[in-house]
Short mmCIF file of C-alpha atoms and ligand atoms in Angstrom, two decimals:
data_model
loop_
_atom_site.label_atom_id
_atom_site.label_comp_id
_atom_site.label_asym_id
_atom_site.label_seq_id
_atom_site.Cartn_x
_atom_site.Cartn_y
_atom_site.Cartn_z
CA MET A 1 -48.99 134.56 0.03
CA SER A 2 -45.90 134.22 2.49
CA SER A 3 -44.37 131.19 2.33
CA ASN A 4 -45.05 129.50 5.98
CA LYS A 5 -48.12 128.26 5.48
CA VAL A 6 -48.38 124.91 6.11
CA GLY A 7 -51.39 122.93 6.51
CA PHE A 8 -52.38 119.14 8.22
CA VAL A 9 -54.66 116.76 8.18
CA SER A 10 -54.72 114.15 10.99
CA LEU A 11 -56.78 111.31 10.65
CA GLY A 12 -56.48 108.41 13.65
CA CYS A 13 -56.46 107.17 17.42
CA PRO A 14 -55.47 109.94 20.44
CA LYS A 15 -51.97 108.65 19.68
CA ALA A 16 -51.95 110.02 17.07
CA LEU A 17 -53.40 113.01 17.84
CA VAL A 18 -51.04 114.07 20.17
CA ASP A 19 -48.27 112.78 17.51
CA SER A 20 -49.82 115.70 15.36
CA GLU A 21 -49.93 117.68 18.65
CA ARG A 22 -46.16 117.34 18.94
CA ILE A 23 -45.20 117.96 15.29
CA LEU A 24 -47.84 120.98 14.80
CA THR A 25 -45.97 122.18 17.88
CA GLN A 26 -42.45 122.03 17.21
CA LEU A 27 -43.32 123.78 13.69
CA GLN A 28 -45.20 126.45 15.75
CA ILE A 29 -42.26 126.78 17.54
CA ASP A 30 -40.35 127.43 14.29
CA GLY A 31 -42.15 129.82 12.80
CA TYR A 32 -44.43 128.30 10.24
CA GLU A 33 -48.51 128.74 10.34
CA ILE A 34 -50.70 126.45 9.74
CA VAL A 35 -53.70 127.40 8.13
CA SER A 36 -57.38 125.38 7.32
CA THR A 37 -57.53 125.12 4.02
CA TYR A 38 -55.60 123.42 1.29
CA GLN A 39 -55.58 126.51 -1.27
CA ASP A 40 -53.81 129.06 1.35
CA ALA A 41 -50.74 126.42 2.53
CA GLN A 42 -47.20 125.63 0.86
CA LEU A 43 -47.43 122.01 1.68
CA VAL A 44 -49.67 120.06 3.23
CA VAL A 45 -48.76 117.63 6.43
CA VAL A 46 -50.76 114.28 6.83
CA ASN A 47 -50.59 112.24 9.74
CA THR A 48 -52.41 108.38 8.74
CA CYS A 49 -54.05 105.74 10.68
CA GLY A 50 -53.28 101.90 9.22
CA PHE A 51 -54.61 100.14 11.84
CA ILE A 52 -57.10 98.55 9.99
CA ASP A 53 -58.15 98.13 6.29
CA SER A 54 -60.80 100.96 5.86
CA ALA A 55 -58.76 103.05 8.18
CA LYS A 56 -55.68 102.41 5.22
CA ARG A 57 -58.79 103.43 2.49
CA GLU A 58 -58.94 106.64 4.18
CA SER A 59 -55.33 107.66 5.05
CA LEU A 60 -55.19 106.96 0.85
CA ASP A 61 -58.42 108.60 -0.19
CA ALA A 62 -56.64 111.90 2.25
CA ILE A 63 -53.29 111.70 0.78
CA GLY A 64 -55.08 111.39 -2.81
CA GLU A 65 -57.49 114.68 -1.59
CA ALA A 66 -54.70 116.55 -0.80
CA ILE A 67 -52.28 115.90 -4.07
CA SER A 68 -55.39 117.25 -5.96
CA GLU A 69 -56.12 120.41 -3.85
CA ASN A 70 -52.32 121.25 -3.23
CA GLY A 71 -49.78 118.77 -4.64
CA ARG A 72 -47.21 119.31 -1.83
CA VAL A 73 -47.53 116.48 0.53
CA ILE A 74 -46.22 115.07 3.24
CA VAL A 75 -47.21 111.60 4.77
CA THR A 76 -46.28 110.25 8.56
CA GLY A 77 -48.35 108.42 10.72
CA CYS A 78 -49.14 104.76 11.44
CA MET A 79 -49.09 103.81 7.94
CA GLY A 80 -45.63 105.37 6.51
CA THR A 81 -44.21 101.52 7.21
CA GLY A 82 -43.85 98.32 5.63
CA ASP A 83 -45.49 97.71 3.01
CA ASP A 84 -47.87 100.25 3.65
CA ALA A 85 -45.57 102.93 3.11
CA GLN A 86 -44.93 101.15 -0.27
CA ASP A 87 -48.30 101.14 -0.98
CA ILE A 88 -48.31 104.62 0.02
CA VAL A 89 -45.35 105.68 -3.01
CA ARG A 90 -47.55 103.78 -5.67
CA ALA A 91 -51.05 105.07 -4.80
CA HIS A 92 -49.37 108.59 -4.97
CA PRO A 93 -46.54 108.67 -6.40
CA LYS A 94 -46.21 112.17 -5.88
CA VAL A 95 -45.80 112.67 -2.17
CA LEU A 96 -42.63 114.33 -1.36
CA SER A 97 -41.06 111.72 1.94
CA VAL A 98 -42.80 108.99 4.00
CA THR A 99 -41.88 108.00 7.34
CA GLY A 100 -43.74 106.54 10.02
CA PRO A 101 -45.28 106.61 13.56
CA ALA A 102 -43.97 109.98 16.09
CA ALA A 103 -41.46 110.32 13.70
CA TYR A 104 -41.48 113.91 15.06
CA GLU A 105 -38.38 115.45 14.33
CA GLU A 106 -38.33 113.38 10.08
CA VAL A 107 -41.62 115.51 9.32
CA VAL A 108 -39.79 118.35 11.19
CA GLY A 109 -36.86 117.66 8.66
CA ALA A 110 -38.55 117.28 5.58
CA VAL A 111 -41.16 120.83 6.21
CA HIS A 112 -38.05 123.09 6.80
CA GLN A 113 -36.49 121.33 3.21
CA TYR A 114 -39.71 121.80 0.96
CA VAL A 115 -40.76 125.46 3.35
CA PRO A 116 -37.31 126.90 3.88
CA HIS A 117 -37.91 129.34 6.83
CA THR A 118 -35.91 130.79 9.15
CA PRO A 119 -37.24 130.70 12.73
CA VAL A 120 -38.05 134.11 13.94
CA HIS A 121 -35.97 135.35 17.02
CA ASP A 122 -38.04 133.85 20.81
CA PRO A 123 -40.31 131.50 18.99
CA TYR A 124 -41.47 129.86 21.69
CA THR A 125 -42.84 132.49 23.59
CA ASP A 126 -43.52 134.13 20.39
CA LEU A 127 -45.48 131.77 18.96
CA VAL A 128 -46.86 128.73 20.95
CA PRO A 129 -49.05 128.65 24.09
CA PRO A 130 -46.87 126.69 26.95
CA GLN A 131 -48.95 123.95 26.75
CA GLY A 132 -48.17 123.76 23.02
CA VAL A 133 -50.74 123.18 20.15
CA LYS A 134 -53.90 121.18 20.85
CA LEU A 135 -56.36 119.93 18.76
CA THR A 136 -59.06 118.85 21.19
CA PRO A 137 -60.81 120.97 23.23
CA ARG A 138 -58.87 123.53 25.32
CA HIS A 139 -60.98 121.68 28.20
CA TYR A 140 -59.44 119.39 27.89
CA ALA A 141 -56.10 117.13 26.42
CA TYR A 142 -54.85 113.76 26.37
CA LEU A 143 -51.63 112.70 27.95
CA LYS A 144 -49.06 110.37 26.38
CA ILE A 145 -47.12 108.54 28.91
CA SER A 146 -45.48 105.63 26.16
CA GLU A 147 -44.82 104.64 22.67
CA GLY A 148 -45.15 101.75 21.51
CA CYS A 149 -46.46 97.54 22.71
CA ASN A 150 -43.99 95.00 24.27
CA HIS A 151 -46.94 92.67 23.57
CA ARG A 152 -47.50 90.53 20.87
CA CYS A 153 -51.34 89.64 20.26
CA SER A 154 -51.87 88.36 17.08
CA PHE A 155 -54.28 90.56 14.88
CA CYS A 156 -52.51 93.94 16.28
CA ILE A 157 -49.68 94.92 14.04
CA ILE A 158 -49.08 98.22 16.83
CA PRO A 159 -45.39 96.40 17.75
CA GLN A 160 -44.44 96.37 14.22
CA MET A 161 -44.87 100.51 13.28
CA ARG A 162 -44.19 101.12 16.78
CA GLY A 163 -41.58 99.65 18.29
CA ASP A 164 -41.53 97.84 22.06
CA LEU A 165 -42.39 100.03 24.49
CA VAL A 166 -40.23 103.51 25.26
CA SER A 167 -41.96 105.49 28.35
CA ARG A 168 -41.58 109.09 28.59
CA PRO A 169 -39.82 110.40 31.77
CA ILE A 170 -42.22 110.51 34.16
CA GLY A 171 -41.03 114.38 35.37
CA GLU A 172 -41.74 115.63 31.24
CA VAL A 173 -44.78 113.58 31.63
CA MET A 174 -45.55 115.91 35.16
CA ASN A 175 -44.43 118.81 34.02
CA GLU A 176 -45.97 118.67 30.15
CA ALA A 177 -49.35 117.39 32.99
CA GLU A 178 -49.16 121.05 34.99
CA ARG A 179 -48.37 124.08 31.59
CA LEU A 180 -51.77 121.95 30.10
CA VAL A 181 -53.91 122.28 33.23
CA GLU A 182 -51.99 125.54 34.07
CA ALA A 183 -53.49 126.83 30.54
CA GLY A 184 -56.91 125.55 32.18
CA VAL A 185 -57.34 121.99 30.61
CA ARG A 186 -59.83 120.92 33.13
CA GLU A 187 -59.62 116.55 32.54
CA LEU A 188 -56.53 115.15 31.17
CA LEU A 189 -56.33 111.58 29.39
CA VAL A 190 -53.77 109.14 29.56
CA ILE A 191 -53.02 107.06 26.68
CA SER A 192 -50.60 104.97 25.67
CA GLN A 193 -50.43 100.94 24.43
CA ASP A 194 -50.48 99.50 27.66
CA THR A 195 -51.16 102.18 30.21
CA SER A 196 -50.43 99.54 33.35
CA ALA A 197 -47.40 99.21 31.78
CA TYR A 198 -45.68 102.44 32.37
CA GLY A 199 -42.04 102.24 33.59
CA ILE A 200 -41.16 98.84 33.05
CA ASP A 201 -39.22 99.69 30.06
CA THR A 202 -37.22 101.61 32.63
CA ARG A 203 -37.25 99.63 35.83
CA PHE A 204 -39.31 102.33 36.81
CA ARG A 205 -36.80 104.39 37.35
CA THR A 206 -36.58 107.45 39.56
CA GLY A 207 -37.07 110.48 38.09
CA PHE A 208 -38.03 114.80 39.46
CA TRP A 209 -40.54 116.49 39.55
CA ASN A 210 -40.01 119.15 41.33
CA GLY A 211 -36.95 118.00 42.92
CA ARG A 212 -39.70 115.49 43.76
CA PRO A 213 -38.37 111.76 43.52
CA LEU A 214 -41.31 109.77 41.36
CA LYS A 215 -40.98 106.55 40.51
CA THR A 216 -41.66 105.36 36.95
CA HIS A 217 -44.77 103.46 38.25
CA MET A 218 -48.38 104.05 36.52
CA GLN A 219 -49.59 104.32 40.75
CA ALA A 220 -47.29 106.89 41.28
CA LEU A 221 -48.08 109.07 38.34
CA CYS A 222 -51.62 108.34 38.99
CA GLU A 223 -50.70 109.86 42.59
CA ALA A 224 -49.50 112.74 41.75
CA LEU A 225 -51.27 113.33 38.48
CA GLY A 226 -54.55 113.78 41.65
CA GLU A 227 -52.84 116.00 43.00
CA LEU A 228 -53.00 118.19 39.86
CA GLY A 229 -56.81 119.05 40.95
CA VAL A 230 -58.46 118.20 37.70
CA TRP A 231 -60.23 115.47 36.27
CA VAL A 232 -58.04 112.24 35.16
CA ARG A 233 -58.70 109.25 33.55
CA LEU A 234 -57.30 105.80 32.59
CA HIS A 235 -56.96 104.71 28.63
CA TYR A 236 -55.75 101.57 28.19
CA VAL A 237 -55.52 99.62 31.65
CA TYR A 238 -54.15 95.68 31.61
CA PRO A 239 -56.28 93.89 34.50
CA TYR A 240 -53.31 93.39 36.54
CA PRO A 241 -52.71 92.81 39.58
CA HIS A 242 -50.59 95.93 40.57
CA VAL A 243 -53.71 97.90 38.94
CA ASP A 244 -55.64 97.31 42.10
CA ARG A 245 -53.61 99.72 43.16
CA VAL A 246 -55.37 102.80 42.01
CA ILE A 247 -58.57 101.84 42.57
CA PRO A 248 -58.46 103.50 46.03
CA LEU A 249 -57.00 106.31 44.79
CA MET A 250 -60.50 106.25 42.63
CA ALA A 251 -62.75 105.72 45.45
CA GLU A 252 -60.87 108.97 47.28
CA GLY A 253 -61.74 110.78 44.01
CA ARG A 254 -58.16 111.54 42.83
CA LEU A 255 -58.57 109.76 39.60
CA LEU A 256 -61.91 109.57 37.74
CA PRO A 257 -63.79 106.34 38.82
CA TYR A 258 -63.78 105.98 35.47
CA LEU A 259 -60.61 102.15 33.79
CA ASP A 260 -60.82 101.51 29.68
CA VAL A 261 -59.63 98.01 30.00
CA PRO A 262 -59.31 96.63 26.91
CA LEU A 263 -60.30 93.00 27.34
CA GLN A 264 -61.14 91.53 23.60
CA HIS A 265 -63.37 88.02 24.59
CA GLY A 266 -64.48 85.74 27.34
CA SER A 267 -63.30 82.27 26.61
CA PRO A 268 -59.89 81.48 27.64
CA ASP A 269 -58.75 79.74 24.20
CA VAL A 270 -59.90 82.59 22.46
CA LEU A 271 -57.43 85.05 24.61
CA ARG A 272 -54.39 82.48 23.96
CA ARG A 273 -54.82 82.53 20.40
CA MET A 274 -55.25 86.33 19.92
CA ARG A 275 -52.12 86.10 22.26
CA ARG A 276 -53.62 88.44 25.34
CA PRO A 277 -51.75 90.53 27.39
CA ALA A 278 -53.09 89.65 30.96
CA ALA A 279 -55.50 87.13 29.96
CA ALA A 280 -55.30 85.23 32.91
CA GLU A 281 -55.62 87.31 35.07
CA LYS A 282 -59.03 86.01 36.50
CA ALA A 283 -60.87 89.63 35.02
CA LEU A 284 -64.08 89.03 36.29
CA GLU A 285 -62.68 88.74 39.82
CA ARG A 286 -60.28 91.82 39.58
CA ILE A 287 -64.13 93.67 37.69
CA HIS A 288 -66.13 92.29 40.50
CA HIS A 289 -62.81 93.65 43.29
CA TRP A 290 -62.70 96.86 41.86
CA ARG A 291 -66.57 97.60 42.34
CA GLU A 292 -66.25 95.87 46.48
CA VAL A 293 -62.94 99.26 46.39
CA CYS A 294 -65.78 101.12 44.26
CA PRO A 295 -68.76 100.60 43.25
CA ASP A 296 -69.08 104.02 41.37
CA ILE A 297 -66.11 103.02 38.65
CA THR A 298 -67.03 103.12 35.20
CA LEU A 299 -66.54 100.15 33.24
CA ARG A 300 -65.80 100.72 29.39
CA SER A 301 -63.93 97.27 27.01
CA THR A 302 -63.67 96.76 23.83
CA PHE A 303 -63.68 93.31 22.28
CA ILE A 304 -63.44 90.95 19.34
CA VAL A 305 -66.33 88.48 18.26
CA GLY A 306 -65.38 86.49 14.72
CA PHE A 307 -61.72 85.67 15.75
CA PRO A 308 -60.13 82.95 13.97
CA GLY A 309 -61.34 79.31 15.65
CA GLU A 310 -64.10 81.42 17.75
CA THR A 311 -66.29 78.55 17.74
CA GLU A 312 -70.30 78.55 19.64
CA ARG A 313 -69.46 77.87 22.53
CA ASP A 314 -66.51 80.00 23.14
CA PHE A 315 -69.14 83.03 21.73
CA ALA A 316 -71.49 81.81 24.53
CA LEU A 317 -68.74 81.98 27.12
CA LEU A 318 -68.41 85.15 26.19
CA LEU A 319 -72.09 86.08 26.94
CA ASP A 320 -71.51 84.77 29.98
CA PHE A 321 -68.20 87.20 30.76
CA LEU A 322 -70.81 90.30 29.46
CA ARG A 323 -73.47 89.48 31.17
CA GLU A 324 -71.14 88.53 34.82
CA ALA A 325 -69.50 91.52 34.52
CA GLN A 326 -72.25 93.96 33.93
CA LEU A 327 -69.47 96.74 32.37
CA ASP A 328 -71.65 100.41 31.27
CA ARG A 329 -69.74 101.08 28.13
CA VAL A 330 -69.03 98.88 25.15
CA GLY A 331 -67.33 98.62 21.61
CA CYS A 332 -67.34 95.53 19.92
CA PHE A 333 -65.57 94.57 16.24
CA GLN A 334 -65.83 92.26 13.78
CA TYR A 335 -62.79 90.55 13.97
CA SER A 336 -61.07 91.60 9.88
CA PRO A 337 -57.26 90.31 9.21
CA VAL A 338 -55.45 93.16 8.91
CA ARG A 339 -51.53 92.36 6.72
CA GLY A 340 -48.67 91.46 8.82
CA ALA A 341 -50.78 90.16 11.43
CA GLY A 342 -49.79 87.45 12.96
CA ALA A 343 -52.96 86.44 13.47
CA ASN A 344 -53.95 84.95 9.40
CA ASP A 345 -52.78 82.73 9.85
CA LEU A 346 -54.95 80.76 12.24
CA PRO A 347 -56.95 78.04 10.79
CA ASP A 348 -61.37 78.25 11.02
CA PRO A 349 -61.40 81.62 9.94
CA VAL A 350 -65.20 82.07 10.66
CA PRO A 351 -68.24 83.78 8.07
CA GLU A 352 -69.10 86.69 7.25
CA VAL A 353 -72.33 86.62 8.60
CA LEU A 354 -72.05 84.26 11.01
CA LYS A 355 -69.82 87.17 12.33
CA GLN A 356 -72.02 89.59 11.54
CA GLU A 357 -75.16 87.38 13.67
CA ARG A 358 -72.51 87.26 16.27
CA TRP A 359 -72.16 91.12 16.91
CA GLU A 360 -75.61 91.90 16.67
CA ARG A 361 -76.78 89.05 19.54
CA PHE A 362 -73.54 90.56 21.39
CA MET A 363 -74.34 94.48 20.77
CA ALA A 364 -78.10 93.39 21.75
CA LEU A 365 -77.29 92.12 24.82
CA GLN A 366 -74.70 94.97 26.13
CA GLN A 367 -77.13 97.94 24.99
CA GLU A 368 -79.58 96.18 27.68
CA ILE A 369 -77.05 95.98 29.96
CA SER A 370 -75.79 99.29 29.31
CA ALA A 371 -78.92 100.64 29.48
CA ALA A 372 -80.13 99.50 32.19
CA ARG A 373 -77.36 100.93 34.26
CA LEU A 374 -77.81 104.49 32.91
CA GLN A 375 -81.27 103.66 34.23
CA ALA A 376 -79.95 103.19 37.68
CA LYS A 377 -78.47 106.45 37.61
CA ILE A 378 -81.82 108.33 38.00
CA GLY A 379 -82.04 110.54 40.00
CA ARG A 380 -78.80 110.83 41.46
CA THR A 381 -76.59 114.18 41.14
CA ILE A 382 -73.82 113.93 39.26
CA GLU A 383 -70.86 116.68 38.19
CA ILE A 384 -70.81 117.62 34.94
CA LEU A 385 -67.72 118.71 32.34
CA ILE A 386 -69.47 120.84 29.93
CA ASP A 387 -68.99 120.81 26.27
CA GLU A 388 -70.17 122.97 24.50
CA ALA A 389 -72.98 125.91 25.24
CA ASP A 390 -75.37 128.16 23.56
CA ALA A 391 -78.45 129.77 25.55
CA GLN A 392 -81.05 127.13 25.02
CA GLY A 393 -78.87 124.16 26.96
CA ALA A 394 -75.45 122.89 26.70
CA VAL A 395 -74.02 119.72 26.80
CA GLY A 396 -71.35 117.67 28.32
CA ARG A 397 -70.20 114.90 29.80
CA SER A 398 -70.55 113.22 34.01
CA ALA A 399 -67.10 110.91 34.95
CA ALA A 400 -68.47 108.20 33.46
CA ASP A 401 -68.44 109.95 29.56
CA ALA A 402 -64.67 110.15 27.92
CA PRO A 403 -64.42 112.36 25.41
CA GLU A 404 -66.00 110.70 21.42
CA ILE A 405 -65.36 107.40 22.30
CA ASP A 406 -68.70 107.17 25.65
CA GLY A 407 -72.54 108.87 26.39
CA ARG A 408 -73.28 112.95 26.90
CA VAL A 409 -75.18 114.15 29.85
CA PHE A 410 -77.44 116.64 28.11
CA LEU A 411 -78.88 119.52 29.95
CA ASP A 412 -81.83 120.93 27.51
CA GLY A 413 -82.93 124.73 28.93
CA VAL A 414 -80.30 125.79 30.88
CA GLY A 415 -78.32 128.91 29.88
CA GLY A 416 -75.55 130.52 30.55
CA LEU A 417 -72.32 127.61 30.93
CA GLN A 418 -69.38 127.75 29.43
CA PRO A 419 -66.97 124.88 27.86
CA GLY A 420 -64.98 124.15 30.56
CA ASP A 421 -67.38 124.54 33.39
CA LEU A 422 -67.99 121.89 35.87
CA VAL A 423 -71.34 121.90 37.10
CA GLU A 424 -73.41 119.49 39.01
CA ALA A 425 -77.06 118.60 37.89
CA GLN A 426 -80.27 115.57 38.30
CA VAL A 427 -80.09 112.62 36.67
CA THR A 428 -83.82 113.29 34.86
CA GLY A 429 -83.82 110.29 31.73
CA ALA A 430 -81.44 108.00 30.14
CA ASP A 431 -81.15 106.17 27.09
CA GLU A 432 -78.74 103.09 26.33
CA TYR A 433 -75.69 105.85 25.84
CA ASP A 434 -76.78 109.54 27.47
CA LEU A 435 -78.39 110.85 29.73
CA TRP A 436 -80.96 113.68 30.84
CA ALA A 437 -80.10 116.46 33.72
CA GLY A 438 -81.31 119.14 35.06
S1 SF4 B 1 -50.98 95.17 24.22
FE1 SF4 B 1 -52.12 93.71 21.74
S2 SF4 B 1 -53.41 94.88 20.64
FE2 SF4 B 1 -52.28 96.36 22.30
S3 SF4 B 1 -50.57 97.63 21.29
FE3 SF4 B 1 -49.77 96.44 22.09
S4 SF4 B 1 -50.23 93.89 20.70
FE4 SF4 B 1 -51.65 95.54 20.15
#
């Protein structure tokens, strides 16, 4: 066995995935080979998720498996800070090192320490494709535009784990986007903790892309990305007034008409206790305005039911909000406390059975809304980006579907397609999540 083989386990959200990609890219630049079995690896890196308790359990299990199967394990990621880091060391004292999220240099340094390796002469051109290493299929890629978050939502410990907002320079983001497109990526998914806050920390500093001045600002970024000729999808956008200015870009076809807006609740009192950003920004008015400017816009959101102090009246307001907002795609979580979060000290916890009951009522209503919105697409011709294909048919996504979290479009009996192809087809059927087209 050669001595420069590293295994990698990547858990968690798209932001963690981007961290994994950066570490993998650097390791390959440094001449390490990434292998897919514990047995072939000299050492295993586990990138953990610490967002909620079930994710922490999954992370601890993954570390335990890597230790029993390989024995030499470096841990990084969201679970690698504070009390959680101590839990890791307590549960698995054999781990070689533990670091927090976005600790690229420390992780790569630890790999060098435990698997010493002399870099080859020109590793970048020899070993790594110019777009870096991607864990997503070749035709779509996540583009992380910032780290950290300036908000302090009471249920969330991400700012404690990842720190305050740090925006990447716009020139660097655009260069990465351009490289990805040149390498065959057909869809860019813009991610961060708060995409609408991009550039605030730099006071919207002017950067340069291909010699052209560009402000570090969400609108300038969207306009520039819209020039690349691929699908551009925005995630984690809060309903601030300035977001209105990117909706015309969607109506003009320069960005996908899609916004992922994590709203979390419809009751002003609950939003206040959650300390949500943009809680007072009149989300419903904003949504109606967006639909006037861009009638085809798909709106996705996530909500939490059973937050401490949520009354039946608060919950009724949330259901009213759903009826009025007519969102296309919605995720709903039952509130669960996260160690270290301010919300843990709030009075009036909602009993588990009531959380479950509210969650079921929420889901029943939203499924009706989502199904009706999908039914309304039957007969329309839509563009589909193909994700998987064989001789019998293909599966893809429309502009309304982000990978992993939204629905899919099934093209039964349509052969001759390849992942990454963009095709048009007429919608022939729908259920509450997916479409069929031919
Ligand atoms: S906006 Fe709120 S929920 Fe999102 S990362 Fe920041 S603090 Fe956490």
